């Protein structure tokens, strides 16, 4: 896996200032339409399924890679859970055990699909872009073959209640997303494995000389990405009360944008989950503003694509300016020391 050393580091504090500024702009432009209780609640229900996908993409970015199959993985694991929930598969399972079996089965399958990506990258030396592009098509094809392109409906009421339940007005699935984001942030910054992931992404050569088994790190990370895809798939089918190939396709492009906006270095080794949480909230508000403005899906997709290009360009430019400023400061310092001598 390519892990070049370039710095895209951003300060989450700066991102917070940008977020506050945008919140004020949204308030001025859209007023109550943006900050009504109904709209805020709607955004909080939609954020988790997208948030889990973005956390997974963040982990791939930290290794200097990418996972294009994450949405197809989420849909396929959701379809598997849907078949168990509706009794089409494993009909002998007692009614009261269908939900836990479906959830555990979906998570195990999504982890296996993620680990298959890791296997392709580590054992066969495939770049993550190519490996996950292939599995994206494979997983979507399997899902299409299983469902025939039709929706699966008729879940137990207790399962669909998970996607719409709230605590003190806050959706349960949103609370779950925040907890998972906190745990991943804690894992990355406080655990030995987390520090190894950063080092592997920053410099795989230095990582090898430090005695780290890079292939094992990559395999573990892509397995975790698979689990996050499974959580996203379960969240989606629980919220919309159906499963189908193609749900959340727009999330793939948006997750790339959020990772860059959230300060994750696409070349590996830099980024924090707090930046992702802030960027997910901003993107959801931006998406909501498109809905308020009644933009067509084509216009929305064009704007997302343009945003990715612009953000990537600005990030590279700011990095170049930072390097030039550092060199000038170093030269000024050297000249000053010579003068003092």
mmCIF file of C-alpha atoms in Angstrom:
data_model
loop_
_atom_site.group_PDB
_atom_site.id
_atom_site.type_symbol
_atom_site.label_atom_id
_atom_site.label_comp_id
_atom_site.label_asym_id
_atom_site.label_seq_id
_atom_site.Cartn_x
_atom_site.Cartn_y
_atom_site.Cartn_z
ATOM 1 C CA UNK A 1 0.000 0.000 0.000
ATOM 2 C CA UNK A 2 1.236 3.412 -0.928
ATOM 3 C CA UNK A 3 2.067 5.460 2.153
ATOM 4 C CA UNK A 4 3.834 8.621 0.971
ATOM 5 C CA UNK A 5 4.883 11.248 3.436
ATOM 6 C CA UNK A 6 3.092 14.523 2.976
ATOM 7 C CA UNK A 7 1.358 16.623 5.506
ATOM 8 C CA UNK A 8 -2.326 17.473 5.329
ATOM 9 C CA UNK A 9 -2.563 18.080 9.042
ATOM 10 C CA UNK A 10 -5.314 20.395 10.249
ATOM 11 C CA UNK A 11 -6.186 21.643 13.648
ATOM 12 C CA UNK A 12 -9.629 20.463 14.901
ATOM 13 C CA UNK A 13 -9.883 23.792 16.747
ATOM 14 C CA UNK A 14 -9.715 25.654 13.426
ATOM 15 C CA UNK A 15 -12.372 23.309 12.051
ATOM 16 C CA UNK A 16 -14.558 24.132 15.049
ATOM 17 C CA UNK A 17 -14.288 27.852 14.231
ATOM 18 C CA UNK A 18 -15.311 27.114 10.642
ATOM 19 C CA UNK A 19 -18.233 25.041 11.929
ATOM 20 C CA UNK A 20 -19.449 27.877 14.173
ATOM 21 C CA UNK A 21 -19.156 30.327 11.284
ATOM 22 C CA UNK A 22 -21.191 28.053 9.010
ATOM 23 C CA UNK A 23 -23.824 27.523 11.699
ATOM 24 C CA UNK A 24 -24.271 31.311 11.884
ATOM 25 C CA UNK A 25 -24.449 31.554 8.069
ATOM 26 C CA UNK A 26 -27.070 28.783 7.955
ATOM 27 C CA UNK A 27 -29.074 30.599 10.629
ATOM 28 C CA UNK A 28 -29.002 33.852 8.639
ATOM 29 C CA UNK A 29 -29.805 32.255 5.254
ATOM 30 C CA UNK A 30 -32.294 29.550 6.221
ATOM 31 C CA UNK A 31 -33.533 30.685 9.630
ATOM 32 C CA UNK A 32 -36.090 28.430 11.283
ATOM 33 C CA UNK A 33 -36.232 26.075 8.296
ATOM 34 C CA UNK A 34 -32.743 24.852 9.243
ATOM 35 C CA UNK A 35 -33.014 24.962 13.038
ATOM 36 C CA UNK A 36 -36.573 23.761 13.520
ATOM 37 C CA UNK A 37 -36.923 20.827 15.899
ATOM 38 C CA UNK A 38 -38.205 18.627 13.087
ATOM 39 C CA UNK A 39 -35.227 19.334 10.804
ATOM 40 C CA UNK A 40 -32.655 18.905 13.586
ATOM 41 C CA UNK A 41 -34.249 15.609 14.575
ATOM 42 C CA UNK A 42 -34.262 14.452 10.952
ATOM 43 C CA UNK A 43 -30.556 15.266 10.589
ATOM 44 C CA UNK A 44 -29.687 13.458 13.819
ATOM 45 C CA UNK A 45 -31.441 10.316 12.554
ATOM 46 C CA UNK A 46 -29.616 10.401 9.202
ATOM 47 C CA UNK A 47 -26.119 11.180 10.495
ATOM 48 C CA UNK A 48 -25.172 7.825 12.126
ATOM 49 C CA UNK A 49 -25.395 5.606 9.024
ATOM 50 C CA UNK A 50 -23.228 8.094 7.128
ATOM 51 C CA UNK A 51 -20.994 8.645 10.182
ATOM 52 C CA UNK A 52 -20.112 4.954 10.547
ATOM 53 C CA UNK A 53 -19.107 4.813 6.870
ATOM 54 C CA UNK A 54 -16.962 7.921 7.259
ATOM 55 C CA UNK A 55 -15.194 6.561 10.335
ATOM 56 C CA UNK A 56 -14.328 3.488 8.282
ATOM 57 C CA UNK A 57 -13.038 5.624 5.419
ATOM 58 C CA UNK A 58 -10.982 7.598 7.957
ATOM 59 C CA UNK A 59 -9.201 4.410 9.064
ATOM 60 C CA UNK A 60 -8.412 3.545 5.432
ATOM 61 C CA UNK A 61 -7.078 7.086 4.900
ATOM 62 C CA UNK A 62 -4.855 6.807 7.979
ATOM 63 C CA UNK A 63 -3.073 3.921 6.248
ATOM 64 C CA UNK A 64 -2.762 5.941 3.062
ATOM 65 C CA UNK A 65 -5.419 3.773 1.394
ATOM 66 C CA UNK A 66 -9.090 3.848 0.537
ATOM 67 C CA UNK A 67 -12.083 1.507 0.781
ATOM 68 C CA UNK A 68 -14.477 1.870 -2.154
ATOM 69 C CA UNK A 69 -16.400 -1.259 -1.152
ATOM 70 C CA UNK A 70 -17.630 0.065 2.187
ATOM 71 C CA UNK A 71 -21.146 0.953 0.955
ATOM 72 C CA UNK A 72 -21.551 -2.335 -0.927
ATOM 73 C CA UNK A 73 -20.396 -4.127 2.235
ATOM 74 C CA UNK A 74 -22.979 -2.225 4.326
ATOM 75 C CA UNK A 75 -25.772 -3.095 1.891
ATOM 76 C CA UNK A 76 -24.821 -6.770 1.624
ATOM 77 C CA UNK A 77 -24.634 -7.235 5.405
ATOM 78 C CA UNK A 78 -27.955 -5.378 5.718
ATOM 79 C CA UNK A 79 -29.536 -7.717 3.151
ATOM 80 C CA UNK A 80 -28.277 -10.736 5.083
ATOM 81 C CA UNK A 81 -29.759 -9.360 8.310
ATOM 82 C CA UNK A 82 -33.028 -8.643 6.478
ATOM 83 C CA UNK A 83 -33.333 -12.242 5.298
ATOM 84 C CA UNK A 84 -32.867 -13.514 8.845
ATOM 85 C CA UNK A 85 -35.288 -10.962 10.298
ATOM 86 C CA UNK A 86 -38.011 -11.885 7.820
ATOM 87 C CA UNK A 87 -37.460 -15.620 8.305
ATOM 88 C CA UNK A 88 -36.424 -16.251 4.690
ATOM 89 C CA UNK A 89 -33.104 -17.585 5.989
ATOM 90 C CA UNK A 90 -32.694 -19.701 9.140
ATOM 91 C CA UNK A 91 -36.477 -20.069 9.622
ATOM 92 C CA UNK A 92 -35.949 -22.427 12.565
ATOM 93 C CA UNK A 93 -34.692 -19.581 14.774
ATOM 94 C CA UNK A 94 -37.209 -18.680 17.507
ATOM 95 C CA UNK A 95 -38.988 -15.357 17.009
ATOM 96 C CA UNK A 96 -37.356 -13.805 20.063
ATOM 97 C CA UNK A 97 -33.845 -14.664 18.846
ATOM 98 C CA UNK A 98 -34.142 -13.321 15.299
ATOM 99 C CA UNK A 99 -32.964 -9.795 16.100
ATOM 100 C CA UNK A 100 -29.770 -10.715 18.019
ATOM 101 C CA UNK A 101 -28.901 -13.426 15.465
ATOM 102 C CA UNK A 102 -29.470 -11.009 12.562
ATOM 103 C CA UNK A 103 -27.323 -8.309 14.195
ATOM 104 C CA UNK A 104 -24.484 -10.680 15.100
ATOM 105 C CA UNK A 105 -24.649 -12.356 11.679
ATOM 106 C CA UNK A 106 -24.505 -9.020 9.848
ATOM 107 C CA UNK A 107 -21.521 -7.843 11.905
ATOM 108 C CA UNK A 108 -19.636 -11.129 11.381
ATOM 109 C CA UNK A 109 -20.293 -11.110 7.629
ATOM 110 C CA UNK A 110 -19.301 -7.459 7.258
ATOM 111 C CA UNK A 111 -16.099 -8.128 9.238
ATOM 112 C CA UNK A 112 -15.360 -11.089 6.931
ATOM 113 C CA UNK A 113 -15.939 -8.928 3.851
ATOM 114 C CA UNK A 114 -13.632 -6.254 5.272
ATOM 115 C CA UNK A 115 -10.966 -8.818 6.128
ATOM 116 C CA UNK A 116 -11.210 -10.137 2.558
ATOM 117 C CA UNK A 117 -10.162 -6.657 1.402
ATOM 118 C CA UNK A 118 -7.269 -6.799 3.853
ATOM 119 C CA UNK A 119 -6.300 -10.209 2.508
ATOM 120 C CA UNK A 120 -6.250 -8.978 -1.090
ATOM 121 C CA UNK A 121 -4.057 -6.037 -0.120
ATOM 122 C CA UNK A 122 -1.592 -7.858 2.116
ATOM 123 C CA UNK A 123 -1.332 -11.308 0.507
ATOM 124 C CA UNK A 124 -1.688 -10.410 -3.152
ATOM 125 C CA UNK A 125 -0.114 -6.952 -3.024
ATOM 126 C CA UNK A 126 -3.125 -5.278 -4.637
ATOM 127 C CA UNK A 127 -3.399 -1.493 -4.106
ATOM 128 C CA UNK A 128 -6.358 -0.723 -1.856
ATOM 129 C CA UNK A 129 -7.967 1.316 -4.655
ATOM 130 C CA UNK A 130 -7.964 -1.637 -7.068
ATOM 131 C CA UNK A 131 -8.761 -4.288 -4.463
ATOM 132 C CA UNK A 132 -11.787 -2.471 -3.042
ATOM 133 C CA UNK A 133 -12.974 -1.377 -6.486
ATOM 134 C CA UNK A 134 -13.168 -5.052 -7.397
ATOM 135 C CA UNK A 135 -14.863 -6.106 -4.165
ATOM 136 C CA UNK A 136 -17.298 -3.174 -4.448
ATOM 137 C CA UNK A 137 -18.557 -4.673 -7.697
ATOM 138 C CA UNK A 138 -18.438 -8.191 -6.276
ATOM 139 C CA UNK A 139 -20.418 -7.371 -3.101
ATOM 140 C CA UNK A 140 -23.001 -5.330 -5.029
ATOM 141 C CA UNK A 141 -23.356 -8.181 -7.521
ATOM 142 C CA UNK A 142 -23.910 -10.726 -4.736
ATOM 143 C CA UNK A 143 -26.521 -8.449 -3.175
ATOM 144 C CA UNK A 144 -28.265 -8.055 -6.534
ATOM 145 C CA UNK A 145 -28.214 -11.821 -7.128
ATOM 146 C CA UNK A 146 -29.749 -12.484 -3.699
ATOM 147 C CA UNK A 147 -32.501 -9.887 -3.920
ATOM 148 C CA UNK A 148 -33.060 -9.627 -7.667
ATOM 149 C CA UNK A 149 -32.961 -5.861 -7.208
ATOM 150 C CA UNK A 150 -36.079 -5.891 -5.013
ATOM 151 C CA UNK A 151 -36.519 -4.436 -1.537
ATOM 152 C CA UNK A 152 -36.828 -6.715 1.476
ATOM 153 C CA UNK A 153 -39.481 -5.539 3.918
ATOM 154 C CA UNK A 154 -41.446 -6.876 6.874
ATOM 155 C CA UNK A 155 -38.991 -6.615 9.777
ATOM 156 C CA UNK A 156 -40.065 -7.216 13.391
ATOM 157 C CA UNK A 157 -41.366 -4.034 14.996
ATOM 158 C CA UNK A 158 -38.781 -4.234 17.795
ATOM 159 C CA UNK A 159 -35.983 -3.966 15.216
ATOM 160 C CA UNK A 160 -37.412 -0.985 13.323
ATOM 161 C CA UNK A 161 -37.965 0.739 16.662
ATOM 162 C CA UNK A 162 -34.162 0.858 17.132
ATOM 163 C CA UNK A 163 -33.831 3.197 14.154
ATOM 164 C CA UNK A 164 -36.481 5.641 15.349
ATOM 165 C CA UNK A 165 -36.084 5.456 19.153
ATOM 166 C CA UNK A 166 -34.779 8.458 21.054
ATOM 167 C CA UNK A 167 -33.640 9.336 24.568
ATOM 168 C CA UNK A 168 -34.484 12.812 25.875
ATOM 169 C CA UNK A 169 -35.130 13.844 22.270
ATOM 170 C CA UNK A 170 -31.776 12.524 21.011
ATOM 171 C CA UNK A 171 -31.927 9.517 18.626
ATOM 172 C CA UNK A 172 -30.425 6.348 20.106
ATOM 173 C CA UNK A 173 -28.526 5.654 16.878
ATOM 174 C CA UNK A 174 -26.944 9.131 17.073
ATOM 175 C CA UNK A 175 -25.789 8.391 20.628
ATOM 176 C CA UNK A 176 -24.349 5.092 19.367
ATOM 177 C CA UNK A 177 -22.431 6.937 16.652
ATOM 178 C CA UNK A 178 -20.921 9.391 19.142
ATOM 179 C CA UNK A 179 -19.898 6.512 21.449
ATOM 180 C CA UNK A 180 -18.282 4.580 18.570
ATOM 181 C CA UNK A 181 -16.466 7.720 17.351
ATOM 182 C CA UNK A 182 -15.160 8.341 20.895
ATOM 183 C CA UNK A 183 -14.003 4.728 21.247
ATOM 184 C CA UNK A 184 -12.194 4.813 17.902
ATOM 185 C CA UNK A 185 -10.543 8.128 18.804
ATOM 186 C CA UNK A 186 -9.461 6.719 22.175
ATOM 187 C CA UNK A 187 -8.205 3.530 20.502
ATOM 188 C CA UNK A 188 -6.185 5.432 17.895
ATOM 189 C CA UNK A 189 -4.572 7.908 20.270
ATOM 190 C CA UNK A 190 -4.145 5.908 23.465
ATOM 191 C CA UNK A 191 -3.503 2.302 22.411
ATOM 192 C CA UNK A 192 -0.290 0.778 21.050
ATOM 193 C CA UNK A 193 -2.151 -0.577 18.040
ATOM 194 C CA UNK A 194 -3.519 2.894 17.298
ATOM 195 C CA UNK A 195 -0.024 4.410 17.347
ATOM 196 C CA UNK A 196 1.176 1.614 15.071
ATOM 197 C CA UNK A 197 -1.602 2.486 12.596
ATOM 198 C CA UNK A 198 -0.451 6.118 12.513
ATOM 199 C CA UNK A 199 3.192 5.088 12.038
ATOM 200 C CA UNK A 200 2.317 2.557 9.329
ATOM 201 C CA UNK A 201 0.433 5.248 7.431
ATOM 202 C CA UNK A 202 3.068 7.927 7.993
ATOM 203 C CA UNK A 203 6.072 5.799 7.023
ATOM 204 C CA UNK A 204 5.738 2.081 6.320
ATOM 205 C CA UNK A 205 9.531 1.753 6.096
ATOM 206 C CA UNK A 206 10.062 3.283 9.532
ATOM 207 C CA UNK A 207 7.218 1.121 10.768
ATOM 208 C CA UNK A 208 8.967 -2.033 9.524
ATOM 209 C CA UNK A 209 12.276 -0.981 11.096
ATOM 210 C CA UNK A 210 10.389 -0.494 14.370
ATOM 211 C CA UNK A 211 9.443 -4.139 14.325
ATOM 212 C CA UNK A 212 5.820 -3.567 13.312
ATOM 213 C CA UNK A 213 4.140 -6.144 11.080
ATOM 214 C CA UNK A 214 2.568 -3.782 8.537
ATOM 215 C CA UNK A 215 0.485 -6.462 6.817
ATOM 216 C CA UNK A 216 -1.087 -7.465 10.118
ATOM 217 C CA UNK A 217 -1.958 -3.825 10.859
ATOM 218 C CA UNK A 218 -3.569 -3.404 7.434
ATOM 219 C CA UNK A 219 -5.551 -6.631 7.817
ATOM 220 C CA UNK A 220 -6.841 -5.602 11.262
ATOM 221 C CA UNK A 221 -7.784 -2.107 10.086
ATOM 222 C CA UNK A 222 -9.769 -3.362 7.097
ATOM 223 C CA UNK A 223 -11.549 -5.854 9.346
ATOM 224 C CA UNK A 224 -12.550 -2.977 11.646
ATOM 225 C CA UNK A 225 -13.711 -1.021 8.590
ATOM 226 C CA UNK A 226 -15.902 -4.007 7.728
ATOM 227 C CA UNK A 227 -17.474 -3.926 11.205
ATOM 228 C CA UNK A 228 -18.238 -0.214 10.799
ATOM 229 C CA UNK A 229 -19.826 -0.969 7.416
ATOM 230 C CA UNK A 230 -21.994 -3.586 9.123
ATOM 231 C CA UNK A 231 -23.112 -1.061 11.752
ATOM 232 C CA UNK A 232 -24.006 1.349 8.965
ATOM 233 C CA UNK A 233 -25.983 -1.340 7.106
ATOM 234 C CA UNK A 234 -27.953 -2.267 10.228
ATOM 235 C CA UNK A 235 -28.660 1.388 10.969
ATOM 236 C CA UNK A 236 -29.929 1.996 7.444
ATOM 237 C CA UNK A 237 -32.320 -0.978 7.301
ATOM 238 C CA UNK A 238 -33.582 -0.248 10.802
ATOM 239 C CA UNK A 239 -34.327 3.388 9.964
ATOM 240 C CA UNK A 240 -35.933 2.872 6.540
ATOM 241 C CA UNK A 241 -37.533 -0.498 7.437
ATOM 242 C CA UNK A 242 -36.253 -2.199 4.284
ATOM 243 C CA UNK A 243 -33.054 -3.525 2.696
ATOM 244 C CA UNK A 244 -31.961 -3.122 -0.913
ATOM 245 C CA UNK A 245 -28.839 -2.894 -3.073
ATOM 246 C CA UNK A 246 -27.946 0.731 -3.738
ATOM 247 C CA UNK A 247 -28.960 2.306 -0.428
ATOM 248 C CA UNK A 248 -26.511 5.031 0.582
ATOM 249 C CA UNK A 249 -24.566 5.104 -2.700
ATOM 250 C CA UNK A 250 -24.118 8.865 -2.354
ATOM 251 C CA UNK A 251 -22.343 8.334 0.967
ATOM 252 C CA UNK A 252 -19.183 7.076 -0.755
ATOM 253 C CA UNK A 253 -18.301 10.407 -2.342
ATOM 254 C CA UNK A 254 -19.485 12.344 0.695
ATOM 255 C CA UNK A 255 -17.326 10.258 3.049
ATOM 256 C CA UNK A 256 -14.236 11.154 0.997
ATOM 257 C CA UNK A 257 -15.118 14.848 1.246
ATOM 258 C CA UNK A 258 -15.753 14.613 4.981
ATOM 259 C CA UNK A 259 -12.425 12.886 5.595
ATOM 260 C CA UNK A 260 -10.524 15.645 3.777
ATOM 261 C CA UNK A 261 -12.536 18.423 5.455
ATOM 262 C CA UNK A 262 -12.095 16.662 8.800
ATOM 263 C CA UNK A 263 -8.314 16.896 8.510
ATOM 264 C CA UNK A 264 -7.534 13.285 7.608
ATOM 265 C CA UNK A 265 -4.442 13.012 5.445
ATOM 266 C CA UNK A 266 -5.380 10.953 2.337
ATOM 267 C CA UNK A 267 -1.736 9.898 2.159
ATOM 268 C CA UNK A 268 -1.742 8.430 5.632
ATOM 269 C CA UNK A 269 -0.566 9.055 9.179
ATOM 270 C CA UNK A 270 -2.560 12.162 10.147
ATOM 271 C CA UNK A 271 -6.060 12.822 11.462
ATOM 272 C CA UNK A 272 -8.389 12.532 14.447
ATOM 273 C CA UNK A 273 -11.901 11.203 14.857
ATOM 274 C CA UNK A 274 -13.092 14.474 16.472
ATOM 275 C CA UNK A 275 -12.454 16.168 13.120
ATOM 276 C CA UNK A 276 -14.654 13.544 11.463
ATOM 277 C CA UNK A 277 -17.524 14.110 13.908
ATOM 278 C CA UNK A 278 -17.475 17.878 13.306
ATOM 279 C CA UNK A 279 -17.210 17.418 9.533
ATOM 280 C CA UNK A 280 -20.083 14.882 9.492
ATOM 281 C CA UNK A 281 -22.339 17.382 11.261
ATOM 282 C CA UNK A 282 -21.344 20.127 8.804
ATOM 283 C CA UNK A 283 -21.967 17.888 5.799
ATOM 284 C CA UNK A 284 -25.345 16.830 7.110
ATOM 285 C CA UNK A 285 -26.326 20.473 7.568
ATOM 286 C CA UNK A 286 -25.101 21.263 4.072
ATOM 287 C CA UNK A 287 -27.105 18.344 2.698
ATOM 288 C CA UNK A 288 -30.154 19.592 4.583
ATOM 289 C CA UNK A 289 -29.683 23.064 3.084
ATOM 290 C CA UNK A 290 -29.728 21.488 -0.411
ATOM 291 C CA UNK A 291 -33.047 19.865 0.474
ATOM 292 C CA UNK A 292 -34.453 23.175 1.697
ATOM 293 C CA UNK A 293 -33.337 24.819 -1.561
ATOM 294 C CA UNK A 294 -34.958 21.902 -3.459
ATOM 295 C CA UNK A 295 -31.849 21.188 -5.553
ATOM 296 C CA UNK A 296 -32.092 18.252 -7.936
ATOM 297 C CA UNK A 297 -30.057 15.081 -7.221
ATOM 298 C CA UNK A 298 -27.893 15.862 -10.270
ATOM 299 C CA UNK A 299 -27.066 19.358 -9.029
ATOM 300 C CA UNK A 300 -26.345 17.981 -5.551
ATOM 301 C CA UNK A 301 -23.986 15.335 -6.925
ATOM 302 C CA UNK A 302 -22.201 17.948 -9.022
ATOM 303 C CA UNK A 303 -21.712 20.160 -5.961
ATOM 304 C CA UNK A 304 -20.326 17.247 -3.906
ATOM 305 C CA UNK A 305 -17.832 16.418 -6.660
ATOM 306 C CA UNK A 306 -16.804 20.046 -7.030
ATOM 307 C CA UNK A 307 -16.345 20.319 -3.273
ATOM 308 C CA UNK A 308 -14.015 17.325 -3.214
ATOM 309 C CA UNK A 309 -11.848 18.831 -5.968
ATOM 310 C CA UNK A 310 -11.766 22.274 -4.345
ATOM 311 C CA UNK A 311 -11.055 20.983 -0.839
ATOM 312 C CA UNK A 312 -8.264 18.725 -2.089
ATOM 313 C CA UNK A 313 -6.766 21.625 -4.042
ATOM 314 C CA UNK A 314 -6.973 24.030 -1.087
ATOM 315 C CA UNK A 315 -5.460 21.442 1.226
ATOM 316 C CA UNK A 316 -2.500 20.858 -1.051
ATOM 317 C CA UNK A 317 -2.036 24.601 -1.564
ATOM 318 C CA UNK A 318 -2.125 25.349 2.165
ATOM 319 C CA UNK A 319 0.403 22.566 2.694
ATOM 320 C CA UNK A 320 2.699 24.082 0.071
ATOM 321 C CA UNK A 321 2.405 27.538 1.634
ATOM 322 C CA UNK A 322 3.153 26.081 5.065
ATOM 323 C CA UNK A 323 6.318 24.384 3.772
ATOM 324 C CA UNK A 324 7.500 27.586 2.063
ATOM 325 C CA UNK A 325 6.846 29.601 5.250
ATOM 326 C CA UNK A 326 8.820 27.082 7.274
ATOM 327 C CA UNK A 327 11.789 27.300 4.900
ATOM 328 C CA UNK A 328 11.746 31.115 5.003
ATOM 329 C CA UNK A 329 11.637 31.037 8.810
ATOM 330 C CA UNK A 330 14.578 28.628 8.890
ATOM 331 C CA UNK A 331 16.623 30.831 6.531
ATOM 332 C CA UNK A 332 15.825 33.952 8.541
ATOM 333 C CA UNK A 333 16.874 32.136 11.718
ATOM 334 C CA UNK A 334 20.178 31.015 10.161
ATOM 335 C CA UNK A 335 20.904 34.541 8.891
ATOM 336 C CA UNK A 336 20.182 36.005 12.314
ATOM 337 C CA UNK A 337 22.481 33.536 14.068
ATOM 338 C CA UNK A 338 25.307 34.310 11.608
ATOM 339 C CA UNK A 339 24.850 38.023 12.201
ATOM 340 C CA UNK A 340 25.007 37.526 15.977
ATOM 341 C CA UNK A 341 28.247 35.570 15.558
#
